[in-house]
Coordinates of C-alpha atoms in Angstrom, one line a residue:
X1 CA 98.9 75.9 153.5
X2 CA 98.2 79.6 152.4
X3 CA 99.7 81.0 148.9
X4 CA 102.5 83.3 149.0
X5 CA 101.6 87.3 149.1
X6 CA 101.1 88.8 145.5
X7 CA 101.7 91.9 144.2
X8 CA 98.2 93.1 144.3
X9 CA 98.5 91.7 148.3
X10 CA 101.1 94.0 149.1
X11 CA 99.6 97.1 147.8
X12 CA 96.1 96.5 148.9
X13 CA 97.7 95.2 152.5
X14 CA 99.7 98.5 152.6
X15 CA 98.7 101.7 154.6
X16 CA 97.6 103.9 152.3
X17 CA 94.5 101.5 151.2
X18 CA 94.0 99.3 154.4
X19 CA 92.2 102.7 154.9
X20 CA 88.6 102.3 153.6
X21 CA 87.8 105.7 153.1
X22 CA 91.6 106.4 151.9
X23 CA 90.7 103.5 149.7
X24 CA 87.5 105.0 148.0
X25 CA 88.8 108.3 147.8
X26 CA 91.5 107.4 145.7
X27 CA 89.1 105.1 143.4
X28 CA 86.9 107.7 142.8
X29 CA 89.2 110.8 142.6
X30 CA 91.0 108.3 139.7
X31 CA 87.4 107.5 138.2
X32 CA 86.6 111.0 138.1
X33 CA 90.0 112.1 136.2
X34 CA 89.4 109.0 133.9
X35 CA 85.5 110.3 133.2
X36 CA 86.5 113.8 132.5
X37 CA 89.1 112.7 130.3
X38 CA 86.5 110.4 128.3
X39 CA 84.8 113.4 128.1
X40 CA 87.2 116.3 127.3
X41 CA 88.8 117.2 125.1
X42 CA 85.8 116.4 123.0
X43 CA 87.2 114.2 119.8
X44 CA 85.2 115.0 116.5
X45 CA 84.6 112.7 113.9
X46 CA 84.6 114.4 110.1
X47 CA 83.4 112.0 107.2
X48 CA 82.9 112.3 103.1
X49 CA 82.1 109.9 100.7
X50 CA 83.0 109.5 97.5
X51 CA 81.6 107.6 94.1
X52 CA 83.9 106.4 90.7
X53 CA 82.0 107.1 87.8
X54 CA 81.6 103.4 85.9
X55 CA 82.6 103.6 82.4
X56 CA 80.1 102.7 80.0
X57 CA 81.8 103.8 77.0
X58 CA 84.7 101.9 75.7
X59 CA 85.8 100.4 72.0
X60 CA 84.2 97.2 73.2
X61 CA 80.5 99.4 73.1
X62 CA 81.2 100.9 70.3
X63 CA 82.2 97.5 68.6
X64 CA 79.6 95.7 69.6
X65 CA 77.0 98.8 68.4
X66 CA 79.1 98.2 64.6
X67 CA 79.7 94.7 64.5
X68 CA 77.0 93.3 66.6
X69 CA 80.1 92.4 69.0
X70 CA 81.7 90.5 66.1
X71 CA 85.3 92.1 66.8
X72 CA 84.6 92.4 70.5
X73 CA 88.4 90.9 70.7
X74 CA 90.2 94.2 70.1
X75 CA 89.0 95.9 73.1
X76 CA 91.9 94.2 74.6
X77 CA 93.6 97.6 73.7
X78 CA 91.8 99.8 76.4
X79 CA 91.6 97.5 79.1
X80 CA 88.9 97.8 81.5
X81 CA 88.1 99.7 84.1
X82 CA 89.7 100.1 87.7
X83 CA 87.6 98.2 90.5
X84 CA 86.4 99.9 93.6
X85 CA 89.5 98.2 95.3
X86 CA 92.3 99.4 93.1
X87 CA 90.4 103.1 93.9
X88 CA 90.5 102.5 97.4
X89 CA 94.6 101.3 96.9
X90 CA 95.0 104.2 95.2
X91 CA 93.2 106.8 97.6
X92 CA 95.4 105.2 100.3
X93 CA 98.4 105.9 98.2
X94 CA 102.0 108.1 99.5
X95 CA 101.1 110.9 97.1
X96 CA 97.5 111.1 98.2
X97 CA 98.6 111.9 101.4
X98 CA 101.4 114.2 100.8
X99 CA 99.0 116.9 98.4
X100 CA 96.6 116.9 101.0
X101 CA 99.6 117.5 103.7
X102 CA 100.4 120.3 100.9
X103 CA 97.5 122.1 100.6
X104 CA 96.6 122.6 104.4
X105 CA 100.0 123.7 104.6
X106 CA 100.9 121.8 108.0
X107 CA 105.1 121.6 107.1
X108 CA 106.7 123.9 109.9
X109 CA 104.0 123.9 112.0
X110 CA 103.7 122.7 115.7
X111 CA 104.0 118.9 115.8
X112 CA 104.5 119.0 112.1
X113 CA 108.4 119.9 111.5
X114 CA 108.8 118.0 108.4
X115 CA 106.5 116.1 105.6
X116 CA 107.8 112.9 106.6
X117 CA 106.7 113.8 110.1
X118 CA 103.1 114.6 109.1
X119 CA 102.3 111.9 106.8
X120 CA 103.3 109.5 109.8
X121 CA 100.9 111.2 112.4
X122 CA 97.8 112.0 109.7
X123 CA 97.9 108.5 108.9
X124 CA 96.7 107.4 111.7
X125 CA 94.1 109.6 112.1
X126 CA 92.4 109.1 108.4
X127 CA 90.8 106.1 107.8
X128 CA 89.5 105.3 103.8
X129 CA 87.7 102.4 103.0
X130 CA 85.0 101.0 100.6
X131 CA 81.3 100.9 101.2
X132 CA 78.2 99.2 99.4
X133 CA 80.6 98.2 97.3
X134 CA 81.5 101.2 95.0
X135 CA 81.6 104.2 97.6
X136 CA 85.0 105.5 98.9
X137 CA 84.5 106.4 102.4
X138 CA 86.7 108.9 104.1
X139 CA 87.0 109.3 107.9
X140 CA 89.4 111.2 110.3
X141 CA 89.2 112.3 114.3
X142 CA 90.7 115.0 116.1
X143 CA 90.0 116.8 119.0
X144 CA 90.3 120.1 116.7
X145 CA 86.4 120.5 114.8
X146 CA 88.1 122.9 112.1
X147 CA 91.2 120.9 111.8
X148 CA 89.8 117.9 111.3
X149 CA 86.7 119.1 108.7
X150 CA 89.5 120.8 106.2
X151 CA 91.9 117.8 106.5
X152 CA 89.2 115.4 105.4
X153 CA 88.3 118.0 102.7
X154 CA 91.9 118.0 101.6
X155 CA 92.2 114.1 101.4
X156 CA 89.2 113.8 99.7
X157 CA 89.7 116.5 97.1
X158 CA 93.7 114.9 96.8
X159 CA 91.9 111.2 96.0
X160 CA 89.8 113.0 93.7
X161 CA 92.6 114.5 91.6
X162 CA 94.9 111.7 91.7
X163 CA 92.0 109.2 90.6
X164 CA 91.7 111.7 87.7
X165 CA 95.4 112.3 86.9
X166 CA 95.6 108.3 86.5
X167 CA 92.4 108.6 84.4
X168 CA 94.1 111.1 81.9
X169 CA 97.5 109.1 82.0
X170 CA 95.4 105.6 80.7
X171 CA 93.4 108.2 78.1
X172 CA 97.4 108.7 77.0
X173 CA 98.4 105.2 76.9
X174 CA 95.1 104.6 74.9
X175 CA 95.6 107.3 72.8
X176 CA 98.7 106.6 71.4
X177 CA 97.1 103.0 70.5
X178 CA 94.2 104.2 68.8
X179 CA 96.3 106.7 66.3
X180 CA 98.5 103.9 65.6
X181 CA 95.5 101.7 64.6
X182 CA 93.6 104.2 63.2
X183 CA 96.9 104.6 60.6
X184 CA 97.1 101.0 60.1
X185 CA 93.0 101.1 59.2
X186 CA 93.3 104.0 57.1
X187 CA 96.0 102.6 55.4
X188 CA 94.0 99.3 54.8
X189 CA 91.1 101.1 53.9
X190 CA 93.2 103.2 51.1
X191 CA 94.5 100.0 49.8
X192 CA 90.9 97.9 49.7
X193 CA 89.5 101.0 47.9
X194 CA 92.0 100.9 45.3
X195 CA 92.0 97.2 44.4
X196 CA 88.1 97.8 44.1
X197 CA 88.7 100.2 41.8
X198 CA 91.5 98.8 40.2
X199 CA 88.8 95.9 39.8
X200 CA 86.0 97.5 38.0
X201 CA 88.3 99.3 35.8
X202 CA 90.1 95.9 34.7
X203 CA 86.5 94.3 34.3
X204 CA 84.8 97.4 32.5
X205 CA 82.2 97.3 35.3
X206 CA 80.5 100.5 35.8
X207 CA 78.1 99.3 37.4
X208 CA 78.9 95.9 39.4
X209 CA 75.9 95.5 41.3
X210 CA 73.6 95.8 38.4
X211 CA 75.7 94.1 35.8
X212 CA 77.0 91.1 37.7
X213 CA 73.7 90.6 39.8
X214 CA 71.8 91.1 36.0
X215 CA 74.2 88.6 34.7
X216 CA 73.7 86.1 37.2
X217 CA 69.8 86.2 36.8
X218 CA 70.1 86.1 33.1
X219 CA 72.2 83.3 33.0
X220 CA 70.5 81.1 35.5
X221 CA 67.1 81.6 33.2
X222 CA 69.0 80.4 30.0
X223 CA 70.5 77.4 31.8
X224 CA 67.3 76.6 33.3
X225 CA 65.4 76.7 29.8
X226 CA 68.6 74.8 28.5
X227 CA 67.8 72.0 30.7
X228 CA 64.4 72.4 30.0
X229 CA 64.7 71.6 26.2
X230 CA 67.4 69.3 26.7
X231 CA 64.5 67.5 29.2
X232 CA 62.1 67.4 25.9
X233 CA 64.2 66.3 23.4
X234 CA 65.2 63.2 25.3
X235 CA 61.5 62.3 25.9
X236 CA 60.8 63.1 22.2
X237 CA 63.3 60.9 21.2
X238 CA 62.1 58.3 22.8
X239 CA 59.0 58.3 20.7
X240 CA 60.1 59.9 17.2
X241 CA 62.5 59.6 15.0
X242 CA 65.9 61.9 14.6
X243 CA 64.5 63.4 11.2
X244 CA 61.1 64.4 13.2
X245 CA 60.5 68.3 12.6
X246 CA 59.9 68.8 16.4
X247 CA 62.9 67.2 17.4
X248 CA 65.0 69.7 14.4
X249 CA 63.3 72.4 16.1
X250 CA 64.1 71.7 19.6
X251 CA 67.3 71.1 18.6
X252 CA 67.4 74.3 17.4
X253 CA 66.3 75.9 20.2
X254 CA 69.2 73.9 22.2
X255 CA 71.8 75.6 20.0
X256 CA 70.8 79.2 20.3
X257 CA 70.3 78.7 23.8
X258 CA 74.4 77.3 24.3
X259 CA 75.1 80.4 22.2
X260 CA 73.1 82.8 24.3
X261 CA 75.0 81.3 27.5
X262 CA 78.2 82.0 26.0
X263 CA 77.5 85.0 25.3
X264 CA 76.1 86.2 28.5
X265 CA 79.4 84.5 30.1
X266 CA 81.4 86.8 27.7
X267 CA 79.5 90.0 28.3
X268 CA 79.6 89.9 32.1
X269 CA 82.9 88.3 33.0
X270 CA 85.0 89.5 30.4
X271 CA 88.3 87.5 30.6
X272 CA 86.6 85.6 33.5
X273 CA 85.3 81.9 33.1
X274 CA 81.8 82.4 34.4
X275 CA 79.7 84.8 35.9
X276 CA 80.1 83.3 39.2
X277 CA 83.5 84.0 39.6
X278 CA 83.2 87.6 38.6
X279 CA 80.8 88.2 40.9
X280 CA 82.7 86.1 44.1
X281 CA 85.7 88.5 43.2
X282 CA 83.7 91.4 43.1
X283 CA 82.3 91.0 46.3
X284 CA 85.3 89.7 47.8
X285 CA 86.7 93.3 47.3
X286 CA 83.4 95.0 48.5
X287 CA 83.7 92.9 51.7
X288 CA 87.6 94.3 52.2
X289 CA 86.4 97.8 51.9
X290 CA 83.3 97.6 54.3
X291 CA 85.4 95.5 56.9
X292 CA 88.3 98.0 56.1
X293 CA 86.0 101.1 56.6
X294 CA 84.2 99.3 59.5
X295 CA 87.7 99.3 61.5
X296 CA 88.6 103.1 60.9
X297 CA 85.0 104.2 61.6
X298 CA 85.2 102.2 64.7
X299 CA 89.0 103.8 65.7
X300 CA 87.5 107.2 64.6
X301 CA 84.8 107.0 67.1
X302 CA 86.9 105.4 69.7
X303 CA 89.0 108.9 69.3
X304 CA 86.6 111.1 69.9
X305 CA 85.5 109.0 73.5
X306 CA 89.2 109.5 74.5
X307 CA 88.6 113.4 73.8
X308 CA 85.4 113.2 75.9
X309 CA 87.4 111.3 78.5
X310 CA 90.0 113.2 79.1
X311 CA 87.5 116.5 79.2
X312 CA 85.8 115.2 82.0
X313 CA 88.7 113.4 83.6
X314 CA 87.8 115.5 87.1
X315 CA 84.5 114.9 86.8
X316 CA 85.1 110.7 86.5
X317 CA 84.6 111.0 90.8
X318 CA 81.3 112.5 92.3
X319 CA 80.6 113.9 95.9
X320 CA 78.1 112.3 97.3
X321 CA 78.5 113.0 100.6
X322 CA 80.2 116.8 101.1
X323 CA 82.1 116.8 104.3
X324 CA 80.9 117.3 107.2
X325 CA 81.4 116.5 111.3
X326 CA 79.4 113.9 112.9
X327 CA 76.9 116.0 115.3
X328 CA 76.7 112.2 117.6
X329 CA 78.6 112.9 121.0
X330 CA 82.4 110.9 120.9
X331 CA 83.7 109.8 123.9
X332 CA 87.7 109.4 124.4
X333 CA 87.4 105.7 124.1
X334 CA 91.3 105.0 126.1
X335 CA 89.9 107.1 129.3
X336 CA 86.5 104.9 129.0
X337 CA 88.6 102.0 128.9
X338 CA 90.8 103.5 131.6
X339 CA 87.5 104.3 133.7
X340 CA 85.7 100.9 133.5
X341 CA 89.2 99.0 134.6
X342 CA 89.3 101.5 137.9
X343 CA 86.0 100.8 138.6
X344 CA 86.6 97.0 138.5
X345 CA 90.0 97.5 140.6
X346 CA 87.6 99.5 143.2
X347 CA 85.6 96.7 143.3
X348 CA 88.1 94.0 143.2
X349 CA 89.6 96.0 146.2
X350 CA 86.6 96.3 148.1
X351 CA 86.0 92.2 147.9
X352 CA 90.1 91.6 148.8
X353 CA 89.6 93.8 151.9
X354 CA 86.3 91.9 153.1
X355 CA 88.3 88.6 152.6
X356 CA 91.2 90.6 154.2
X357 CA 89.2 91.4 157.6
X358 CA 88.1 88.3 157.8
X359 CA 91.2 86.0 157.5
X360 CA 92.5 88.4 160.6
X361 CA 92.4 86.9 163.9
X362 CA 89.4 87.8 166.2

């Protein structure tokens, strides 16, 4: 039982290719069409690459350089930087497009009537993706060398600018941050300085450091000696009796000593109990005023980065790679594909009319 006749049976079976040499000569005047379509027009391949700068500066740097990354927590106010895949996002972006549309000035010219119109055919020409992991590669082809060098210059230069116009809108945002905390510190700092002050005035402390820490050492040598003699005159008394002259005169000694203390309490704590708590207030306040004054230095600093920032906002993406046409020959890869599947028809169509001449009866 033989198979029914297929489509391919009824045009191979026809006149036109039960002709061999009709046959061939059709195969190859189509290959030879197909091949110099693969060939020409010649399509050109234009390329430029592109690098974000890395931010290395930040409140969190200049933290941890002050604190030793001790308030490392409040550089949840600036964020962090973009990653090479929000760049990429962002270089693939509507408005990316549209400027470089804009500044080749393609609206109202052949095959370009309208924006809209543009944006849909360039798309699919321009190609942007992400290599070694922080390069922003940009690639377009076109049978036009010129057209397609300046249209990857304009893309890349639009990616460049809108990565920096996003960089100086962030610097914004941050700004306005920073002045509201650099108020808030100077505003602390104001108060810390005043109850300081306020402090040593209150205390008649001129000189805290040197009284207090003074103080302190004075009275920790008269307690020690007070325990000292207190020490001996319980050993003494173990041998002598009360009326013993030693014991009188260590006794003595015990008394001026409890007066000394007292008055060393008096002198450097004023109204205060002890010396101890004068000077744990005292430094209390000192602490609030370096922490205070840590904070506004810090915000200060942070300030003058955003200035920086925003002063090199264009400069934030680097060239690397200028723009420039790949010199290696491009083929039109349809018509190659068009070409190899004639040249397997041709030879599909040469074994179908072997088989053909040989199913026919002697």
């Amino acid at each position: 039982m033989t198979r029914p006749p297929s489509m391919i049976d009824w045009v191979l079976d026809g006149p036109w290719f039960r002709s061999a040499m009709r046959r061939r000569l059709t195969f190859l005047f189509a290959a030879l069409i197909a091949g110099v379509l693969a060939l020409f027009p010649r399509p050109y391949t234009a390329e430029a690459q592109l690098m974000p700068q890395e931010s290395n500066g930040g409140l969190s740097s200049v933290l941890a350089s002050e604190a030793s990354g001790a308030l490392l927590n409040l550089s949840v106010l600036t964020g962090s930087r973009t990653s090479i895949e929000e760049d990429v996002t962002i270089a693939r972006g509507h408005q990316v497009m549209q400027e470089a549309i804009a500044t080749l000035h393609l609206v109202g010219k052949p095959g370009y009537p309208d924006a809209q119109t543009a944006e849909a055919k360039l798309s699919r020409k321009v190609s942007v993706i992400a290599i070694r992991g922080s390069i922003i590669q940009v690639e377009a082809t076109d049978h036009d060398k010129a057209f397609v060098k300046a249209f990857v210059g304009a893309v890349a230069e639009a990616i460049r600018g809108r990565l920096a116009e996003i960089s100086l809108e962030q610097a914004a945002e941050k700004r306005q941050v920073t002045v509201n905390r650099l108020q808030d510190a100077s505003v602390r700092l104001a108060r810390a300085q005043d109850a300081l002050n306020q402090y040593r005035l209150n205390k008649k402390l001129p000189s805290p450091e040197m009284q207090l820490g003074a103080g302190v050492e004075n009275l920790a040598a008269l307690q020690a000696q007070l325990q000292a003699k207190e020490v001996e005159l319980q050993t003494l008394s173990e041998v002598a009796t009360p009326n013993n002259i030693q014991i009188k005169v260590i006794q003595a000694d015990i008394g001026s000593l409890r007066n000394q203390i007292s008055q060393a309490q008096k002198t450097s704590g004023g109204a205060l109990a002890g010396v101890a708590v004068a000077n744990t207030e005292y430094y209390d306040r000192v602490r609030d005023v370096n922490v205070a004054q840590l904070l506004y230095q810090v915000y200060s600093r942070y300030m003058d980065e955003l200035t920086i920032d925003e002063m090199s906002a264009n400069q934030d993406v680097e060239t690397i790679q200028p723009v420039f046409v790949d010199p290696k020959p491009e083929y039109n890869m349809v018509f190659v594909g068009l070409l190899c599947l004639i040249v397997a028809l041709a030879i599909g169509a040469e074994y179908y009319a072997v088989g053909a001449r040989s199913r026919r009866p002697g």
